[in-house]
XYZ file of C-alpha atoms in Angstrom:
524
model
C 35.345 26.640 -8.935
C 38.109 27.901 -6.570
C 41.367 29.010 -8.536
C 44.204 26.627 -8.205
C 48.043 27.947 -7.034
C 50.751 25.694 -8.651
C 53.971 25.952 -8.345
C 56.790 25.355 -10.586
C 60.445 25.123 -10.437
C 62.247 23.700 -13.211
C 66.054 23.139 -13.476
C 67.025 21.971 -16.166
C 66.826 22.312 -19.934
C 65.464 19.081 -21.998
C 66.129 20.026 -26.568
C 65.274 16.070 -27.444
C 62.011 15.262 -25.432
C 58.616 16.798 -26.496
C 57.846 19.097 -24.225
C 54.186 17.924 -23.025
C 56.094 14.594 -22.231
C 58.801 16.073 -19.811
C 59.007 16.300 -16.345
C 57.521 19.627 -14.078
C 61.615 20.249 -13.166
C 62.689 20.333 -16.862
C 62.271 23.647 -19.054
C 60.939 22.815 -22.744
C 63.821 25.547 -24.111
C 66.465 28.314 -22.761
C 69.074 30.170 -23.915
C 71.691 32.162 -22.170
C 70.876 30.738 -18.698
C 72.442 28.548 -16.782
C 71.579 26.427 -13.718
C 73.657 27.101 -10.042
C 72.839 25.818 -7.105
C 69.293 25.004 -8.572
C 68.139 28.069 -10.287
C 67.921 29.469 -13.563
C 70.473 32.130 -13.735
C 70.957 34.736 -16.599
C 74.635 34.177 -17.541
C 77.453 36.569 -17.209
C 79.662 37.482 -20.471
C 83.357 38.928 -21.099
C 85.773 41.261 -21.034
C 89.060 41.876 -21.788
C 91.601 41.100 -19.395
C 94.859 42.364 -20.647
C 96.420 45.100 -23.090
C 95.745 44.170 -26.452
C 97.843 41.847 -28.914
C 100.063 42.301 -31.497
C 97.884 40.217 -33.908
C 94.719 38.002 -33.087
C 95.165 35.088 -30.887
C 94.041 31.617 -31.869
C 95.121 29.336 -28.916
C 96.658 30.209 -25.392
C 98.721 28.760 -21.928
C 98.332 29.678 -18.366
C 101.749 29.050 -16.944
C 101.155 30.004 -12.409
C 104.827 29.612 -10.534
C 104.524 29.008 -6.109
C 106.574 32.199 -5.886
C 103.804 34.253 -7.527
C 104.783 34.791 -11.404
C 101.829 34.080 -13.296
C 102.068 34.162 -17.374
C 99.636 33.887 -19.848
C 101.088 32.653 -23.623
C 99.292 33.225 -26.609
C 100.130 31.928 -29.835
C 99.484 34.257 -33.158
C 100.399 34.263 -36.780
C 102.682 36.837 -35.931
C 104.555 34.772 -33.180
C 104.550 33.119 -30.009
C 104.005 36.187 -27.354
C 104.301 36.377 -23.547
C 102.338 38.346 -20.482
C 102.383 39.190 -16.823
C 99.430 41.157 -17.010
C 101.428 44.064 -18.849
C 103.112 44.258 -21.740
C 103.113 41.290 -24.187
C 106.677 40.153 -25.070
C 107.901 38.366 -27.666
C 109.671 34.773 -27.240
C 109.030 33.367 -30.854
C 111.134 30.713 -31.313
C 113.307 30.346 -34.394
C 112.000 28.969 -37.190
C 108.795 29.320 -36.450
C 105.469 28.012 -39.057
C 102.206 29.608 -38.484
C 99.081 27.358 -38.053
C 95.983 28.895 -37.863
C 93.705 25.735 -37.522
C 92.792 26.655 -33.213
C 92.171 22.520 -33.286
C 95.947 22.124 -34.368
C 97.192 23.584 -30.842
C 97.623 21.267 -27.847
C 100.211 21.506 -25.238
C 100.484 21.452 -21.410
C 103.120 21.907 -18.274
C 105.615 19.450 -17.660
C 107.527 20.739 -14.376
C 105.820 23.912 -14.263
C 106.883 24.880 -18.003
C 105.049 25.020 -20.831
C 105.332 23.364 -23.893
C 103.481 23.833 -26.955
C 102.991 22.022 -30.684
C 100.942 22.729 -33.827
C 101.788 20.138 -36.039
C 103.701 21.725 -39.026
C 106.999 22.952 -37.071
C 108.644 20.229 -34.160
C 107.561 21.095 -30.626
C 108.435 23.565 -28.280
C 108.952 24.944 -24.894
C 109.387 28.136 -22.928
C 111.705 27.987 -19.531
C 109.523 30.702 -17.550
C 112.927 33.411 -18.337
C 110.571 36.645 -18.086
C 113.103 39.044 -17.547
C 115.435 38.954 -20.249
C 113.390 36.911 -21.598
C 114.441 33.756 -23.553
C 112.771 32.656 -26.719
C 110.949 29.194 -27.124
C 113.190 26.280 -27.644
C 112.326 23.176 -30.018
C 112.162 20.246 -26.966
C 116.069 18.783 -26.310
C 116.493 15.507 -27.983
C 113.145 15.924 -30.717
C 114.076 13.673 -33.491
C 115.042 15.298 -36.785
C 112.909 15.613 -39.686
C 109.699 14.421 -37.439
C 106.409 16.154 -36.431
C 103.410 15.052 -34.327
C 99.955 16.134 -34.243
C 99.208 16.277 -30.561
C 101.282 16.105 -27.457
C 100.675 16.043 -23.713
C 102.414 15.220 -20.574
C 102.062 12.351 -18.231
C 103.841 11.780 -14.915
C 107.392 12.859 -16.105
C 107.006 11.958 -19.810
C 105.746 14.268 -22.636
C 103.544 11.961 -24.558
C 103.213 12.601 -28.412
C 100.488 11.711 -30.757
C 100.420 10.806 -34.867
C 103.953 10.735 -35.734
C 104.885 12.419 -39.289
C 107.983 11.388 -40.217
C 109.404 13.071 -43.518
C 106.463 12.638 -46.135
C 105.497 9.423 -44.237
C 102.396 9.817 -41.756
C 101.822 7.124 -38.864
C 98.475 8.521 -37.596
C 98.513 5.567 -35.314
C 101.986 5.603 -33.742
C 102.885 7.434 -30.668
C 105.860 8.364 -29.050
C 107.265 8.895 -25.369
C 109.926 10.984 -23.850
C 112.655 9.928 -21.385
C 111.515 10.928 -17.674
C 112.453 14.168 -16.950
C 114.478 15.371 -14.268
C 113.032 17.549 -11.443
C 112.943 21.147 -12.530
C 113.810 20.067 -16.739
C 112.133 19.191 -19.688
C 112.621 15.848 -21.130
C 116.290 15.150 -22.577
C 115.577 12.196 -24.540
C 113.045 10.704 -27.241
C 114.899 7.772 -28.911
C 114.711 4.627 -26.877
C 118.306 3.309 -24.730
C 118.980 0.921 -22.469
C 119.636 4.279 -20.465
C 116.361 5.639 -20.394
C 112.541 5.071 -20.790
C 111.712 6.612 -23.942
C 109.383 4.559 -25.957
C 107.226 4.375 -28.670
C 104.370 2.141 -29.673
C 101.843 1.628 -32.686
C 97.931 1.213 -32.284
C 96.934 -0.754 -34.772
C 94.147 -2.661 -33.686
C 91.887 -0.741 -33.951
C 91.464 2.266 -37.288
C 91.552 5.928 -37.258
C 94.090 8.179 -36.167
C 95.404 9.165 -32.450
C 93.788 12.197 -31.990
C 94.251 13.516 -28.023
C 95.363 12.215 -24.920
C 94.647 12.949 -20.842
C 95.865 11.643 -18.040
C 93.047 9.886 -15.561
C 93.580 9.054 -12.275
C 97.282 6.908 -12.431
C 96.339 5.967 -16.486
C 96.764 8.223 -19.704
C 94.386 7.537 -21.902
C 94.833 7.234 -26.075
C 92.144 8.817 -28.325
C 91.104 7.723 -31.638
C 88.498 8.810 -34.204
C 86.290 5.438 -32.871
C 88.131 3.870 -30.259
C 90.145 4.434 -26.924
C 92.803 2.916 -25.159
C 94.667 3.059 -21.613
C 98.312 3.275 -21.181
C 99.621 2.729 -17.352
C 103.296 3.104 -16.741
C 104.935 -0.274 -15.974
C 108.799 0.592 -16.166
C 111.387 -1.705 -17.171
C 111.899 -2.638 -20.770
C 108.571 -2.073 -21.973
C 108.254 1.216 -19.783
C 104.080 1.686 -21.056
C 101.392 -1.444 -21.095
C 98.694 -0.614 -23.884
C 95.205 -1.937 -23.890
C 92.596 -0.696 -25.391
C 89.390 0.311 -23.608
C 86.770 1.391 -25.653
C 86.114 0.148 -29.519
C 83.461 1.617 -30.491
C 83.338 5.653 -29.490
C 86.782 7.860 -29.791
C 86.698 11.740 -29.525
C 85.540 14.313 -31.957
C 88.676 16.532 -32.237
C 91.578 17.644 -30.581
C 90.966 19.283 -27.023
C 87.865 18.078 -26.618
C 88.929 16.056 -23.181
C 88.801 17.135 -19.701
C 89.721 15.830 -16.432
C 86.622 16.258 -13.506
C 87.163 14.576 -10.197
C 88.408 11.516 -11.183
C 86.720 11.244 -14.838
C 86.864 12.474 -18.288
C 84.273 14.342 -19.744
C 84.347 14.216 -23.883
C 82.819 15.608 -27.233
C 82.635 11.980 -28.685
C 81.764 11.170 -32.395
C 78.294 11.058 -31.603
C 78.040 12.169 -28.144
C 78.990 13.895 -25.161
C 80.470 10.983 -22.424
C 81.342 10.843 -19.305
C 84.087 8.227 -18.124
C 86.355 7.119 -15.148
C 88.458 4.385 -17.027
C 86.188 1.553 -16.393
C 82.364 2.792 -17.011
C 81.073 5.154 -19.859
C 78.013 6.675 -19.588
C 76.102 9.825 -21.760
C 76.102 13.390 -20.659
C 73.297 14.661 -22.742
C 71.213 11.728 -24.143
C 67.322 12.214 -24.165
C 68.316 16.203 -22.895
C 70.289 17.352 -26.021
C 72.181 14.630 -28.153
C 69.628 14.794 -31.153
C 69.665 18.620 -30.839
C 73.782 19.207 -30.658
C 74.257 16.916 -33.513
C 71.634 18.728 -35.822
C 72.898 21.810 -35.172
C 76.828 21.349 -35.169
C 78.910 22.234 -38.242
C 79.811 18.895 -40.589
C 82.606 21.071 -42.333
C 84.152 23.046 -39.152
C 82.559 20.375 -36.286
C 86.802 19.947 -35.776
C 86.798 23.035 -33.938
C 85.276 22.254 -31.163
C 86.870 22.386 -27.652
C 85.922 21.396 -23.872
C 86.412 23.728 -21.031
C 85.755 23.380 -17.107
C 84.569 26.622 -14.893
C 85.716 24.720 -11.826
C 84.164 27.579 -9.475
C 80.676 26.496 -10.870
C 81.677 22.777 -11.426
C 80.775 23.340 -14.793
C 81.948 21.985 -18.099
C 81.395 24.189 -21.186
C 81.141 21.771 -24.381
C 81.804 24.238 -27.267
C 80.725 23.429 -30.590
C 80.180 25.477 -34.046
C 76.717 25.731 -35.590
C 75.937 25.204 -39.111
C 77.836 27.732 -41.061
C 79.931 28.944 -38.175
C 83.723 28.246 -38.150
C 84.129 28.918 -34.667
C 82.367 27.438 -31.810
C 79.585 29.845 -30.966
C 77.393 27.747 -28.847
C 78.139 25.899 -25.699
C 76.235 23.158 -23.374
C 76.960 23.815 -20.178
C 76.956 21.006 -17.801
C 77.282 21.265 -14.306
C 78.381 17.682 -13.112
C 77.499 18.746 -9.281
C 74.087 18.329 -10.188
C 74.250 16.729 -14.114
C 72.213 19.277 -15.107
C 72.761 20.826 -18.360
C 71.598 24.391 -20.474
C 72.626 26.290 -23.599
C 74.270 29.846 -24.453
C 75.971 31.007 -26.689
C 79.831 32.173 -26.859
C 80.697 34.604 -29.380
C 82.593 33.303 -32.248
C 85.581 31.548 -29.974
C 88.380 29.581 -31.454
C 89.433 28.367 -27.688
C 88.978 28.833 -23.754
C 91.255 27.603 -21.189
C 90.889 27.394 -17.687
C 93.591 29.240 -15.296
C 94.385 31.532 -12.997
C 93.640 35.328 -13.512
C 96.082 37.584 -12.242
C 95.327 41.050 -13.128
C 93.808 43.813 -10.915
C 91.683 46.422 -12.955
C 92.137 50.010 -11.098
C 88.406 50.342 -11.630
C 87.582 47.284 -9.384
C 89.203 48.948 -6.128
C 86.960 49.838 -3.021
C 87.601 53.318 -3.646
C 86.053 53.256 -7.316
C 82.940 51.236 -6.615
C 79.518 52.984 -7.412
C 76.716 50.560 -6.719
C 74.655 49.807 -4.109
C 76.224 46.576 -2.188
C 73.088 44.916 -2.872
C 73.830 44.792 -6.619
C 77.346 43.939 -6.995
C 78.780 41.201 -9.114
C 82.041 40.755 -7.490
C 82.876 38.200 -4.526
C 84.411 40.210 -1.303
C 87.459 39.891 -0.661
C 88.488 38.972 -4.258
C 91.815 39.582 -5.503
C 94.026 39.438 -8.610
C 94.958 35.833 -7.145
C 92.217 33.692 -7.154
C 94.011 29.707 -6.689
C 91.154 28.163 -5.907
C 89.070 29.824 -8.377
C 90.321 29.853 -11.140
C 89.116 31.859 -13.765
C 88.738 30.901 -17.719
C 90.323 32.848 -20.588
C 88.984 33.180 -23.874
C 89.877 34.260 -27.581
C 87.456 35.736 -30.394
C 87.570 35.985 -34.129
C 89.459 38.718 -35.283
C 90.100 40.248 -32.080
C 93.495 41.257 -30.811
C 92.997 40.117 -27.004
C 92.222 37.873 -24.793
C 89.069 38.073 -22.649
C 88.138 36.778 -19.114
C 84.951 34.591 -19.378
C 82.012 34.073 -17.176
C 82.605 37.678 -15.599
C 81.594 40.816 -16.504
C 77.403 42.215 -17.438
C 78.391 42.195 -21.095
C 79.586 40.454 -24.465
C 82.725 42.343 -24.745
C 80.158 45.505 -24.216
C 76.991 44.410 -26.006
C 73.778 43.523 -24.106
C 73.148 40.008 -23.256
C 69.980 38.158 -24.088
C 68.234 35.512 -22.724
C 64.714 33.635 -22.374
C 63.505 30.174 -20.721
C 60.150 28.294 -22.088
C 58.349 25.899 -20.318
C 55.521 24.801 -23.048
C 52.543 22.269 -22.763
C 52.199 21.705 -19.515
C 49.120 19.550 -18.932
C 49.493 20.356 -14.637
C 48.357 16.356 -13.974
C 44.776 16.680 -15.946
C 45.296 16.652 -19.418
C 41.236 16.194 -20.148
C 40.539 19.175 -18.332
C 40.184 22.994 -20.067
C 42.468 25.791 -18.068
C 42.962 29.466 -17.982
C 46.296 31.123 -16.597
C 44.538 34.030 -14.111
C 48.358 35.727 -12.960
C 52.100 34.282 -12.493
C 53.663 34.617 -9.766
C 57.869 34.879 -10.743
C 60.209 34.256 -7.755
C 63.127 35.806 -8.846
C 66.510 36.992 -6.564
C 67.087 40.114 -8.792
C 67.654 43.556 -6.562
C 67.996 45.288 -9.939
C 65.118 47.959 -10.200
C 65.364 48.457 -13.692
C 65.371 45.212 -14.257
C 62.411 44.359 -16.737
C 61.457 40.584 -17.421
C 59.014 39.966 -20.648
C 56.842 37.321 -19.452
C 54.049 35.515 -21.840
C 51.521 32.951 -21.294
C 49.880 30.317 -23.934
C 47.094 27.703 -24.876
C 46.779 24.680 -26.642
C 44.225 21.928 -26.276
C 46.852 19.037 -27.875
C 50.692 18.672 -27.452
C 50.663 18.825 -31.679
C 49.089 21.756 -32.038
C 50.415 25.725 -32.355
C 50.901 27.751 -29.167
C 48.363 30.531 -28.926
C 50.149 33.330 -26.991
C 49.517 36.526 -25.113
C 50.821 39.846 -25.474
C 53.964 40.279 -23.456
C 53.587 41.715 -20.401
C 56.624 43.685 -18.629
C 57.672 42.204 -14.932
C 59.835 44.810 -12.732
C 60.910 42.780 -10.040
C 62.048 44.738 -6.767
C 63.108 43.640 -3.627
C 64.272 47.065 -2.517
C 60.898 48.631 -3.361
C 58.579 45.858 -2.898
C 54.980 46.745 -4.050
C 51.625 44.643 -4.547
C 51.640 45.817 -8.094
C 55.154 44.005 -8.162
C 54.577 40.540 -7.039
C 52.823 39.223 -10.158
C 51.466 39.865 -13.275
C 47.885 39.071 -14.846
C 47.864 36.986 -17.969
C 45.697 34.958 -20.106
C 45.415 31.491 -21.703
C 43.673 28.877 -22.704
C 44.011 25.359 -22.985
C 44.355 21.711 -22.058
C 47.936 22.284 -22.089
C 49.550 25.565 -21.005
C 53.048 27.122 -22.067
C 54.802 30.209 -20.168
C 57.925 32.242 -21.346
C 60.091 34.254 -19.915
C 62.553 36.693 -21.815
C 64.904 39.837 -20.806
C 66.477 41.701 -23.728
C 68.550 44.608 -23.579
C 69.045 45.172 -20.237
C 72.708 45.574 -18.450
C 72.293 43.797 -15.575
C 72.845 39.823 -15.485
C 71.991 39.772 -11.666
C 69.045 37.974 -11.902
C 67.952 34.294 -10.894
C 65.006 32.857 -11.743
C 63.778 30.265 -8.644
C 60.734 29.459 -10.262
C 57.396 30.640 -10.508
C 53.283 30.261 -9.023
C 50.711 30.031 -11.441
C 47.330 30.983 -10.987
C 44.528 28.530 -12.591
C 40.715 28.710 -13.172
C 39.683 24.883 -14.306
C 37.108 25.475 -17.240
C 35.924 21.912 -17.450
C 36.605 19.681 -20.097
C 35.589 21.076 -23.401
């Protein structure tokens, strides 16, 4: 019989459904690649970006000014700390309580400044002063004697979350600010017939207020189970409350982020997507069954929720079983709502912002590759505003790192692989034998090496039988016959390819897809 030429070009990783029963443009399993502009692509790790802290990091701010400042804030046990891209400087405020839960940490910009709260010491702000520079100051007006456990901003409010009041907790009770004045922070928290500060209690529903984001013209309340949509009204009840969902609410604290006109969120079950009036799953029947087997029960509060808006990306980070930090992330890209795995270090929190640091190393001058093989974009600067870059923190490292960037894990090799198993190629009655594969890759790496395998099975319940490896050296600057494919040999109704690279330095490398070669054996 003449050999049969498939091709194959998945795009997508699918963790729930057995593999014989997905679709040709789904891989079976992947880690460490991620899917842009259609194609499996190794992913890129971190370095660090700035000189290193005083003491390790475990949440951080990107506060950009128009004129061109552009500070980055981390928050340690050792104090609230400042940079430009140089020195760190110290604008602790007085009085200051250390919290070293990352999930305890929200805050925002409110006028360009940023404010900050952890939930043992009352909020504060920083008034962008880098030259002397001025310390944090606890918000003007704060009630006495009161804490919250989350607080963002919303038009010109400052919206605060699960109200501690002496030793008596309101988990459901929130509070708003006065409006503040162009330029200011708020001035004002207890309500007048002068201002619009506010408060409210919901109660209908149980659990706590957890987080809060602004969508579209609404700000919408999280709870443990339930959600519910605040829209500014004015007059004398300032906010209208109603709630919106009752039965979902978010997992933890920063676990919301705003995409085009929705909300993306770690859910207490799920991962949703939602644009005030429609909810719909992110990962169900691709990786719902799988995330929730895997995340921590004990540190599962730790999560956080990141967009990479230059790869319309959202990273959902989440701590495996007997991890504190998040070490794994899905990776969305809602472009094309398709999703993948890798994993991130041990990572208390990532931000999005903008990167403002030029490395001496990453000049014109000091470039040694070929231009065929560079990572960088031309014409990149230390400026990138519509690119903006995101910032990440480790365990027990004194630093912050630039994510999504660099060939290594903060210098270590990355790995990766992608699986596409029991593939039954339309005849599942009918024998086959793999004869060569045919990768199409865009790497111009020459050393480069890609482990590929090939194996058998004649059911979708029984073991893989495998080949040896076999070592792929793709080329496009020295392209050979020997170079174009590589023989291997399987068996089976139902045939199963991987692909792995270990070790190597180089993360330029997209997978497009790949031919396969077939022999039909008949059907025994």
């Amino acid at each position: 019989m003449a050999h049969q030429l498939i091709k194959l070009r998945p795009t997508s990783v699918n963790l729930d459904v057995p593999p014989a029963e997905l679709p040709m443009e789904e891989w079976s399993s992947g880690l460490n690649f991620t899917f842009r502009d259609g194609f499996a692509v190794r992913v890129a790790g971190w370095n660090k970006l700035f000189p290193d802290t005083s003491d390790t990091p475990i949440w951080t701010i990107n506060a950009r000014q128009t004129a061109g400042s552009n500070y980055w804030i981390t928050a340690q046990p050792n104090g609230i700390f400042v940079t430009d891209t140089g020195a760190w400087k110290d604008i602790t405020p007085a009085g200051y309580v250390w919290n070293g839960a990352p999930d305890a940490w929200t805050g925002g910009l409110l006028n360009g400044m940023p404010f900050m709260n952890n939930g043992v010491m009352p909020p504060f702000y920083w008034d962008l002063d880098f030259t002397t520079p001025t310390v944090c100051q606890t918000l003007p007006g704060w009630p006495a004697d009161t804490l919250c456990k989350a607080m963002r901003s919303y038009k010109y409010h400052l919206i605060a979350m699960h109200i501690t009041v002496g030793l008596n907790d309101f988990p459901d009770q929130i509070y708003n600010s006065s409006a503040a004045a162009p330029g200011l922070m708020p001035d004002s928290w207890t309500p007048t017939a002068a201002n619009d500060a506010g408060d409210n209690v919901l109660a209908a529903t149980r659990g706590a207020v957890i987080d809060g984001a602004k969508l579209r013209g609404q700000f919408l309340l999280y709870k443990d189970h339930s959600v519910y949509r605040a829209n500014y009204i004015g007059g004398t009840f300032v906010f209208a409350y109603e709630k919106f969902l009752g039965n979902t609410g978010v997992l933890a604290r920063n676990c919301i982020v705003d995409i085009e006109g929705e909300h993306a969120f770690f859910s207490d079950g799920d991962i949703l997507r939602t644009d005030g009036q429609n909810v719909k799953s992110i990962i169900d029947r691709r990786f719902k069954r799988n995330l929730f087997e895997q995340i921590s029960s004990e540190h599962y509060k730790n999560s956080f929720v990141v967009e990479n808006r230059s790869h319309n990306e959202v990273y959902f980070c989440y701590p495996e079983t007997d991890n504190i930090y998040p070490n794994m992330a899905v990776a969305w890209d809602y472009a094309r709502d398709q999703v993948s795995l890798r994993e991130i270090g041990a990572t208390p929190y990532m931000t999005a912002g903008t990167v403002a640091y030029f490395d001496p190393d990453d000049s014109w001058g000091a470039q040694t590759d070929s231009w065929e093989v560079m990572t960088r974009v031309w014409g990149q600067t230390e400026f990138q505003a519509a690119d903006d870059g995101i910032v990440m923190l480790q365990e027990s490292k004194d630093n912050i790192f630039r994510f999504d960037n660099t060939e290594f894990e903060d210098g270590s090799a990355i790995d990766g692989h992608m699986e596409k198993t029991y593939i039954d190629f339309g005849v599942p009655e009918q024998v086959k034998t793999v004869m060569r594969v045919w990768p199409r890759t865009t790497s111009t790496k020459e050393n480069l090496t890609i482990k590929i395998r090939a194996g058998g099975s004649h059911t979708p319940d029984r073991a893989i039988e495998w080949s040896e490896w076999v070592d792929y050296k793709p080329s496009t600057l020295t392209p050979t016959e020997e170079n174009d494919f590589v023989s291997l040999f399987a068996t089976g109704r139902y045939l199963s390819f991987q692909f792995q690279v270990a070790g190597d330095t180089s993360y330029i490398f997209a997978l497009l897809g790949f031919d396969v070669e077939l022999a039909p054996r008949g059907r025994f």
